[in-house]
Amino acid sequence: MNAVLIALLVLPLLGAALTLAPVFGPDRAVAGRRALRLNSVVTGAVFLLTVALAAGFDHDEPARMQATTDVSWIPALNVRLHLGVDGVSLPLIVLTALLTFLCALYSEKRLPDGEARGGAPDEHSPSPQAFVGLFLLLEVGMLATFAVLDLLLFFLAFEIVLIPMYFLIARWGSGAKAPAANRFILYTLLGSAVMLLGFLLIGSEAGTFDMQALAAAHGNGLSHTTQVIAALAIMVGLAVKAPAWPLHSWLPDAHTAAPTVGSVLLAGVLLKMGTYGLVRVLLPIVPDGTATFAPYLGAFAAVGIVYGSLACLALARPGSKGDLKRLIAYSSVGHMGFVLLGIASLTPVGVNGALFANIAHGLITGLLFFLVGALKDRYGTADLDTLSGATGAALYGRAPRIGALLAFAAVASLGLPGLAGFWGELLAMFGAFDPADGLSRPAFVTYMVLAGLGTLLTAAYLLIVVKRVCMGDPRQPAPVAEVADLRPYEAVSWTPLAALTLVAGLWPALLLGLSDPAVKHLLGGG
Amino acid sequence: MLAAHTAALGPHSTGQHTVTSLAVANPGSLIQSVDWVAIAPPLIAAVAALAVLVTDLFLPERHKRWLGRLTVAGLALALIALLPLTDGSPRATFCVRNVAGGTDSGGCSYVADHFALVFQLLALGGALIAALLSMHTVDDERLPRGEYWFLLLSSATGAALLPASRDLATMVIALEVASLPAFALVALRRDGRGAEAALKFFVSSVTATAVMLLGVGFVYAASGSLHLGAVAEGLEHAPGQLKPLAEAGAVLTLVGFAFKVAAVPFHFWVPDTYTGAPLPVAGYLSVVGKAAGLSGLALATTVAFRPYAHTWGLALAVLAALTMTVGNVGALRQRFDTRYSAVRLLAWSSVGQAGYLLVPLAAAGYAPTGTDPLGATAAYALIYGVVNLGAFGVVAAVGRRAGASVDDFRGLFARNRWTALALAFFLLCLAGLPPGVVGLFGKVVVFRAAVDAGLGWLAVVMAVNVVVALYYYLLWTARLFAPAERPAPADAERRLPAGLTATLGLTASAAVVLSVAPQLVLQVAGGSLF
């Protein structure tokens, strides 16, 4: 089993290294196609490995670390290559591998242009080999974040994703891509540098960077002051990544500029690295410090929920020149607010809800970004006013399958019971209704009410979007005469997400059964 | 060595210590047995320098290329001479037995302990890479060969001597041996820029030396010794009326070293000197010159001025914060399209990096043990040395006609992918971001030193600076992969000269190997160096 986990990380790394070697032949076009094929093969193999990992996972004991490896890497810093999965990280690893694989399939047919000169691809546009190399490096970092059990390795994995994502945005993006990419990387690096200081403080006091040992100690051996300072530093770092209001301002720009696959991975996986870190590092390792800051985290989460929805409402309004990608980015701020609220409640229910909402958001928002990316390809713009014209874009009439999928993803996102978006947010609000001992009940009930208001606003703007994009008069003059309906490669890369959204909505026990024992273990109750 | 005799024979002004009479009972104690193995590394470099100078006189013009090879061989030999010293206990030589403060090597002027070896590795290794880098520069720019190689070797000798010296006089002499040839090296290009650069460098450096000598004089007067261990002892027991003198002396001494490290406010010479100097010399100064200053600063503070630990600890912390901030802001303000902007950017970045290097030194002032955090400086300096020289190598390869601007690097990936990838890797190592893993862990070690010492504010300042620095490193990296705006110059396809290829190959493979196995360099940071 542990070989599978190691292979998960080594395989994409080797693939990325391979793109540097001159193995794709001299012809530019052929070499590009071969590189993209390699991308699909490697990410596909990684996905199969994660499925094998999930199949071999002992579902009776999800709280126990499984498939562990523990070897010394840098004795001078006391850094160990300590890997393992439990019920919290397993779903995220599978989700990451799945999304990466789907993105690889999608980009094999539809590689982002890179807009070297704003025209057709020429010798100045970035090569597919470079894309594949960065893409696989990104996968290494994402998977490693969820698989490592050493604080410094976690930091390393956190940083690995930055450079590939920076270049994906800056080279293959569109619009104001360079400033957006700079903003993304500087913001996140500042956050993670502060987080590193928190880690080092913990390591300095506790004498180890091993997450399992630290979680087992559950804050013993760390003074209250240390815990508070470390919790603050780590929380700030992870809140930038998550992103929590008011540290979210890098996100809308990055999403607007990023290519479709970049947006999908950014929303689907990268944001989860922040919330996963909160659950994996903050809750078990510095429990006292976390309890001190939980009410503030909850408050910021509640504000974020309302703020995100209001921003979306403003963007969805006719005449506001709202960009659809930007709108979904803001909706992510709101959805991640639910995740943060669940975590801030410090209860098993809330944290389980947060983890569930994490996965659900990855599936649904991944699907939404795919769909919006496809719309942007077809129309040449994601501007909602241009798309909808006077009456609405009428996708139901012009491209019924895409329209139906968009409506499906939108109602899943607003939390319709029976779909994935429902359970996570419900449980997070339950958690806030009855927060852990020592937390102020009135405060959290207020947050819950705000979150409830947020769900209403979310429903409002998503329905407006559906109305303006899917409905309308198909005969009105449109920016593009013929809109192609669902293409086969799009169907291949999108259907799994839609299906899983349905499965997770109808059978939440699949995920909750995995995460619940692990969460209780992390919270020190089981 | 000089001081060994001074201390042995000269009467002390304070009269605290037993004065050796000339009629000693055992005259053998005055005759020193020299441990030739211990002093081999700087000695070989010095002998090679003289050999180059003499050979130059007899070598016909067409064979003068051999001088460069002789230099490289000499430096390689000096590096090999480090090997026998690595195992076992520190070896000391040039000792006097009757100096107060006498632990085992308290009265020795030359000690080859781990600290000395690490910095000698950096000095000699850096000089070796700079020599490889110089091979084609010397040919291209028609620099006087004999002089160039002689000066380089002499300077390297001084830089290698400094970390092993354990008395103030030897340290001052070593520092001067390291710097005086450097002035001449900077001036060798013999154009207006070179002369101005050398003059700026010379004037400010000589002032610093004068100030430092004054400081050393004060310290000697107050403590009654030049040996570092004995100075610490003497300062602790210095009579009350000598306290101000001792403190002033300590401050003035540190100023000299701070200049060498190019710490703020002694950094103004850096950008102009680097642009005026031949490129390999700029690389040499940025690594070996800095290593020399840093080792001197570390020795003076942690050994000699230990009694004042809290004072210089705070002073160095402030200095580190200022240095990194000023360096990074300077780099941020650097325009990318002007001539020489690539070297200027590296110059400012080296000022910023010097700030990070000072952080563990400052932490040493707060740490209870006093010596532990130095390992972090040593490890970071080694990493910085490799990647910074590598970056200078790529700049030399791209801007064959000196004066490359950062914008000239646009589209380098399309023209020469391996050079571009190497530079991208070096820059990311300097920034401390994966895939430059070794740079990342280098920063982690420095951060750890600060956090362990309780210097939280300095760690936060450094974190902000790391982010600021990332911005300009990243802009440069992004330029490498951006589409070229104008067609590549005709000579772009020309093969790199062998010396440059060797430099880039050496530094890039070292950086990659260290990224896979950071333990190789970080073990330096693991234990105590003394």
CSV table of N, CA and C in Angstrom, one decimal, chain A residues 19-22 73-79 116-117 124-127 130 137 152-153 155-156 159-160 162-164 166-167 171 181-182 185-187 189-191 193-194 196-197 200-201 203-205 209, chain B residues 413 417-418 421 428 431-435 437 440-441 443-445 447-448 451-452 456 459-460 463-464 466-468 470-471 474-475 477-478 481-485 515-519 522-526:
chain,number,residue,atom,x,y,z
A,19,THR,N,9.4,15.6,-19.7
A,19,THR,CA,9.1,16.7,-20.7
A,19,THR,C,10.3,17.5,-21.0
A,20,LEU,N,11.3,17.5,-20.2
A,20,LEU,CA,12.5,18.2,-20.5
A,20,LEU,C,13.4,17.5,-21.5
A,21,ALA,N,13.2,16.2,-21.5
A,21,ALA,CA,14.1,15.4,-22.3
A,21,ALA,C,13.6,15.4,-23.8
A,22,PRO,N,14.5,15.4,-24.7
A,22,PRO,CA,14.1,15.4,-26.1
A,22,PRO,C,13.6,14.1,-26.7
A,73,TRP,N,14.9,12.3,5.9
A,73,TRP,CA,15.3,12.9,4.6
A,73,TRP,C,16.4,14.0,4.9
A,74,ILE,N,16.1,14.9,5.8
A,74,ILE,CA,17.1,15.9,6.2
A,74,ILE,C,17.3,15.9,7.7
A,75,PRO,N,18.2,15.0,8.2
A,75,PRO,CA,18.3,14.9,9.6
A,75,PRO,C,18.7,16.2,10.3
A,76,ALA,N,19.4,17.1,9.6
A,76,ALA,CA,19.8,18.3,10.2
A,76,ALA,C,18.6,19.2,10.6
A,77,LEU,N,17.6,19.1,9.8
A,77,LEU,CA,16.4,19.9,10.1
A,77,LEU,C,15.3,19.0,10.8
A,78,ASN,N,15.6,17.7,10.9
A,78,ASN,CA,14.7,16.8,11.5
A,78,ASN,C,13.5,16.7,10.6
A,79,VAL,N,13.7,16.7,9.3
A,79,VAL,CA,12.6,16.5,8.3
A,79,VAL,C,12.6,15.1,7.9
A,116,ALA,N,0.0,34.2,-27.5
A,116,ALA,CA,1.3,34.8,-27.6
A,116,ALA,C,1.2,36.2,-28.3
A,117,ARG,N,0.5,36.2,-29.4
A,117,ARG,CA,0.3,37.4,-30.1
A,117,ARG,C,-1.2,37.7,-30.3
A,124,HIS,N,5.8,31.4,-31.4
A,124,HIS,CA,6.0,32.2,-30.1
A,124,HIS,C,5.1,31.7,-29.0
A,125,SER,N,4.1,30.9,-29.3
A,125,SER,CA,3.2,30.5,-28.2
A,125,SER,C,3.9,29.4,-27.4
A,126,PRO,N,3.6,29.4,-26.2
A,126,PRO,CA,4.3,28.4,-25.3
A,126,PRO,C,4.1,27.0,-25.8
A,127,SER,N,5.0,26.1,-25.6
A,127,SER,CA,4.9,24.8,-26.1
A,127,SER,C,4.1,23.9,-25.2
A,130,ALA,N,6.0,22.3,-22.3
A,130,ALA,CA,6.1,23.2,-21.1
A,130,ALA,C,4.8,23.1,-20.3
A,137,LEU,N,3.9,18.9,-12.5
A,137,LEU,CA,4.6,19.4,-11.3
A,137,LEU,C,3.5,19.9,-10.3
A,152,LEU,N,7.2,20.5,7.8
A,152,LEU,CA,8.1,21.2,6.8
A,152,LEU,C,7.8,20.7,5.4
A,153,LEU,N,7.5,19.4,5.3
A,153,LEU,CA,7.2,18.8,4.0
A,153,LEU,C,5.8,19.4,3.5
A,155,PHE,N,4.7,22.3,4.2
A,155,PHE,CA,5.1,23.6,3.6
A,155,PHE,C,5.7,23.5,2.3
A,156,LEU,N,6.6,22.6,2.1
A,156,LEU,CA,7.3,22.4,0.8
A,156,LEU,C,6.2,22.1,-0.3
A,159,GLU,N,4.3,25.0,-1.3
A,159,GLU,CA,5.0,25.9,-2.2
A,159,GLU,C,5.2,25.4,-3.6
A,160,ILE,N,5.2,24.1,-3.7
A,160,ILE,CA,5.5,23.5,-5.0
A,160,ILE,C,4.5,23.9,-6.1
A,162,LEU,N,3.0,26.7,-6.4
A,162,LEU,CA,3.0,28.1,-6.8
A,162,LEU,C,3.5,28.4,-8.1
A,163,ILE,N,4.7,27.9,-8.4
A,163,ILE,CA,5.4,28.2,-9.7
A,163,ILE,C,4.6,27.7,-10.9
A,164,PRO,N,4.2,26.4,-10.8
A,164,PRO,CA,3.4,25.9,-12.0
A,164,PRO,C,2.1,26.7,-12.2
A,166,TYR,N,1.5,29.7,-11.3
A,166,TYR,CA,1.9,31.1,-11.8
A,166,TYR,C,2.0,31.1,-13.3
A,167,PHE,N,2.8,30.1,-13.8
A,167,PHE,CA,3.0,30.1,-15.2
A,167,PHE,C,1.8,29.7,-16.0
A,171,ARG,N,1.1,32.5,-18.6
A,171,ARG,CA,1.5,32.1,-20.0
A,171,ARG,C,0.3,31.6,-20.8
A,181,ALA,N,-1.4,36.9,-12.1
A,181,ALA,CA,-0.5,35.8,-11.7
A,181,ALA,C,0.4,36.3,-10.6
A,182,ASN,N,0.9,37.6,-10.7
A,182,ASN,CA,1.8,38.1,-9.7
A,182,ASN,C,1.1,38.2,-8.4
A,185,ILE,N,0.6,34.8,-6.7
A,185,ILE,CA,1.8,34.2,-6.1
A,185,ILE,C,2.3,35.0,-4.9
A,186,LEU,N,2.3,36.3,-5.0
A,186,LEU,CA,2.8,37.1,-3.9
A,186,LEU,C,1.9,37.0,-2.6
A,187,TYR,N,0.6,37.0,-2.9
A,187,TYR,CA,-0.3,36.8,-1.8
A,187,TYR,C,-0.1,35.5,-1.1
A,189,LEU,N,2.4,33.4,-1.3
A,189,LEU,CA,3.7,33.2,-0.6
A,189,LEU,C,3.8,34.0,0.7
A,190,LEU,N,3.2,35.2,0.7
A,190,LEU,CA,3.3,35.9,2.0
A,190,LEU,C,2.6,35.1,3.1
A,191,GLY,N,1.4,34.5,2.7
A,191,GLY,CA,0.7,33.7,3.6
A,191,GLY,C,1.5,32.5,4.1
A,193,ALA,N,4.7,32.0,4.0
A,193,ALA,CA,5.9,32.4,4.7
A,193,ALA,C,5.5,32.6,6.2
A,194,VAL,N,4.4,33.3,6.4
A,194,VAL,CA,4.0,33.5,7.8
A,194,VAL,C,3.6,32.1,8.4
A,196,LEU,N,5.0,29.3,7.8
A,196,LEU,CA,6.2,28.6,8.1
A,196,LEU,C,6.7,29.1,9.4
A,197,LEU,N,6.6,30.4,9.7
A,197,LEU,CA,7.0,30.8,11.0
A,197,LEU,C,6.3,30.1,12.2
A,200,LEU,N,7.7,26.7,12.5
A,200,LEU,CA,9.0,26.7,13.1
A,200,LEU,C,8.9,26.9,14.6
A,201,LEU,N,7.9,27.7,15.0
A,201,LEU,CA,7.7,28.0,16.4
A,201,LEU,C,7.3,26.7,17.1
A,203,GLY,N,7.8,23.6,16.0
A,203,GLY,CA,8.9,22.7,16.0
A,203,GLY,C,10.0,23.1,17.1
A,204,SER,N,10.2,24.3,17.2
A,204,SER,CA,11.1,24.8,18.2
A,204,SER,C,10.7,24.4,19.6
A,205,GLU,N,9.4,24.5,19.9
A,205,GLU,CA,9.0,24.2,21.3
A,205,GLU,C,8.8,22.7,21.5
A,209,PHE,N,8.7,17.9,14.0
A,209,PHE,CA,7.8,18.5,13.0
A,209,PHE,C,6.8,17.4,12.6
B,413,PHE,N,14.6,31.1,-23.4
B,413,PHE,CA,14.3,29.7,-23.5
B,413,PHE,C,14.2,29.2,-24.9
B,417,ARG,N,17.6,26.6,-24.5
B,417,ARG,CA,16.7,26.2,-23.4
B,417,ARG,C,17.5,25.8,-22.1
B,418,TRP,N,18.7,25.2,-22.2
B,418,TRP,CA,19.3,24.7,-21.0
B,418,TRP,C,19.9,25.8,-20.2
B,421,LEU,N,16.9,27.3,-18.5
B,421,LEU,CA,16.4,26.5,-17.4
B,421,LEU,C,17.3,26.7,-16.2
B,428,LEU,N,15.1,30.8,-8.9
B,428,LEU,CA,14.1,30.3,-7.9
B,428,LEU,C,14.8,29.8,-6.6
B,431,ALA,N,15.3,32.9,-4.7
B,431,ALA,CA,14.0,33.3,-4.2
B,431,ALA,C,13.5,32.3,-3.1
B,432,GLY,N,14.0,31.1,-3.2
B,432,GLY,CA,13.6,30.1,-2.1
B,432,GLY,C,12.3,29.5,-2.4
B,433,LEU,N,12.0,29.2,-3.7
B,433,LEU,CA,10.7,28.6,-4.0
B,433,LEU,C,10.9,27.3,-4.8
B,434,PRO,N,10.2,26.2,-4.5
B,434,PRO,CA,10.4,25.0,-5.3
B,434,PRO,C,10.1,25.4,-6.8
B,435,PRO,N,10.8,24.8,-7.8
B,435,PRO,CA,11.7,23.6,-7.6
B,435,PRO,C,13.1,23.9,-7.0
B,437,VAL,N,14.5,23.7,-4.3
B,437,VAL,CA,14.2,23.2,-3.0
B,437,VAL,C,15.3,23.6,-2.0
B,440,LEU,N,14.9,27.0,-0.7
B,440,LEU,CA,13.8,27.0,0.3
B,440,LEU,C,14.3,26.5,1.6
B,441,PHE,N,15.0,25.4,1.7
B,441,PHE,CA,15.4,24.9,3.0
B,441,PHE,C,16.5,25.8,3.6
B,443,LYS,N,16.4,29.0,3.4
B,443,LYS,CA,15.7,30.0,4.1
B,443,LYS,C,15.1,29.5,5.4
B,444,VAL,N,14.6,28.2,5.3
B,444,VAL,CA,14.0,27.6,6.5
B,444,VAL,C,15.0,27.6,7.6
B,445,VAL,N,16.2,27.2,7.3
B,445,VAL,CA,17.2,27.1,8.4
B,445,VAL,C,17.4,28.5,9.0
B,447,PHE,N,15.3,31.1,9.0
B,447,PHE,CA,14.1,31.4,9.8
B,447,PHE,C,14.1,30.6,11.1
B,448,ARG,N,14.5,29.4,11.1
B,448,ARG,CA,14.5,28.6,12.3
B,448,ARG,C,15.5,29.2,13.3
B,451,VAL,N,13.7,32.2,14.8
B,451,VAL,CA,12.6,31.8,15.7
B,451,VAL,C,13.1,31.2,17.0
B,452,ASP,N,14.1,30.3,16.9
B,452,ASP,CA,14.7,29.7,18.1
B,452,ASP,C,15.2,30.7,19.0
B,456,GLY,N,11.3,37.0,16.9
B,456,GLY,CA,10.1,36.9,16.0
B,456,GLY,C,9.9,38.0,15.0
B,459,ALA,N,12.1,37.6,12.1
B,459,ALA,CA,11.6,36.6,11.2
B,459,ALA,C,10.4,37.1,10.3
B,460,VAL,N,9.6,37.9,10.9
B,460,VAL,CA,8.5,38.5,10.1
B,460,VAL,C,9.0,39.5,9.1
B,463,ALA,N,10.3,37.4,6.4
B,463,ALA,CA,9.2,36.8,5.6
B,463,ALA,C,8.7,37.8,4.5
B,464,VAL,N,8.5,39.0,5.0
B,464,VAL,CA,8.0,40.0,4.0
B,464,VAL,C,9.0,40.3,2.9
B,466,VAL,N,11.2,38.2,1.8
B,466,VAL,CA,11.3,37.0,0.9
B,466,VAL,C,10.2,37.2,-0.2
B,467,VAL,N,9.1,37.7,0.2
B,467,VAL,CA,8.0,37.9,-0.7
B,467,VAL,C,8.3,39.0,-1.7
B,468,VAL,N,8.9,40.1,-1.2
B,468,VAL,CA,9.2,41.2,-2.0
B,468,VAL,C,10.3,40.7,-3.1
B,470,LEU,N,10.8,37.8,-4.1
B,470,LEU,CA,10.3,36.9,-5.1
B,470,LEU,C,9.8,37.6,-6.3
B,471,TYR,N,9.2,38.8,-6.1
B,471,TYR,CA,8.6,39.5,-7.2
B,471,TYR,C,9.6,39.8,-8.3
B,474,LEU,N,11.0,36.6,-9.9
B,474,LEU,CA,10.0,36.0,-10.8
B,474,LEU,C,9.8,36.8,-12.1
B,475,LEU,N,9.9,38.1,-12.0
B,475,LEU,CA,9.7,38.9,-13.2
B,475,LEU,C,10.9,38.5,-14.2
B,477,THR,N,12.5,35.6,-14.2
B,477,THR,CA,12.3,34.3,-14.6
B,477,THR,C,11.2,34.2,-15.7
B,478,ALA,N,10.2,35.0,-15.5
B,478,ALA,CA,9.1,35.1,-16.5
B,478,ALA,C,9.7,35.6,-17.9
B,481,PHE,N,11.0,33.0,-20.4
B,481,PHE,CA,10.1,32.1,-21.1
B,481,PHE,C,9.1,32.9,-22.0
B,482,ALA,N,9.2,34.3,-21.9
B,482,ALA,CA,8.3,35.1,-22.7
B,482,ALA,C,8.8,35.0,-24.1
B,483,PRO,N,7.9,35.2,-25.1
B,483,PRO,CA,8.3,35.3,-26.5
B,483,PRO,C,9.3,36.4,-26.7
B,484,ALA,N,10.3,36.2,-27.6
B,484,ALA,CA,11.3,37.2,-27.9
B,484,ALA,C,10.6,38.4,-28.7
B,485,GLU,N,11.0,39.6,-28.3
B,485,GLU,CA,10.4,40.7,-29.1
B,485,GLU,C,11.2,41.0,-30.4
B,515,SER,N,19.3,20.0,-4.1
B,515,SER,CA,17.9,20.1,-4.0
B,515,SER,C,17.3,18.7,-3.7
B,516,VAL,N,17.9,17.7,-4.2
B,516,VAL,CA,17.4,16.3,-4.0
B,516,VAL,C,17.8,15.9,-2.6
B,517,ALA,N,19.0,16.2,-2.2
B,517,ALA,CA,19.6,15.8,-0.9
B,517,ALA,C,20.1,17.0,-0.2
B,518,PRO,N,19.2,17.8,0.4
B,518,PRO,CA,19.6,19.0,1.1
B,518,PRO,C,20.5,18.7,2.3
B,519,GLN,N,20.4,17.5,2.8
B,519,GLN,CA,21.2,17.2,4.0
B,519,GLN,C,22.7,17.4,3.7
B,522,LEU,N,23.0,21.0,4.5
B,522,LEU,CA,22.3,21.5,5.8
B,522,LEU,C,23.0,20.8,7.0
B,523,GLN,N,23.7,19.7,6.8
B,523,GLN,CA,24.4,19.1,8.0
B,523,GLN,C,25.3,20.2,8.7
B,524,VAL,N,25.7,21.1,7.9
B,524,VAL,CA,26.5,22.2,8.5
B,524,VAL,C,25.7,22.9,9.6
B,525,ALA,N,24.4,23.0,9.3
B,525,ALA,CA,23.6,23.8,10.2
B,525,ALA,C,23.2,22.9,11.4
B,526,GLY,N,23.4,21.6,11.3
B,526,GLY,CA,22.9,20.7,12.4
B,526,GLY,C,23.6,20.9,13.7
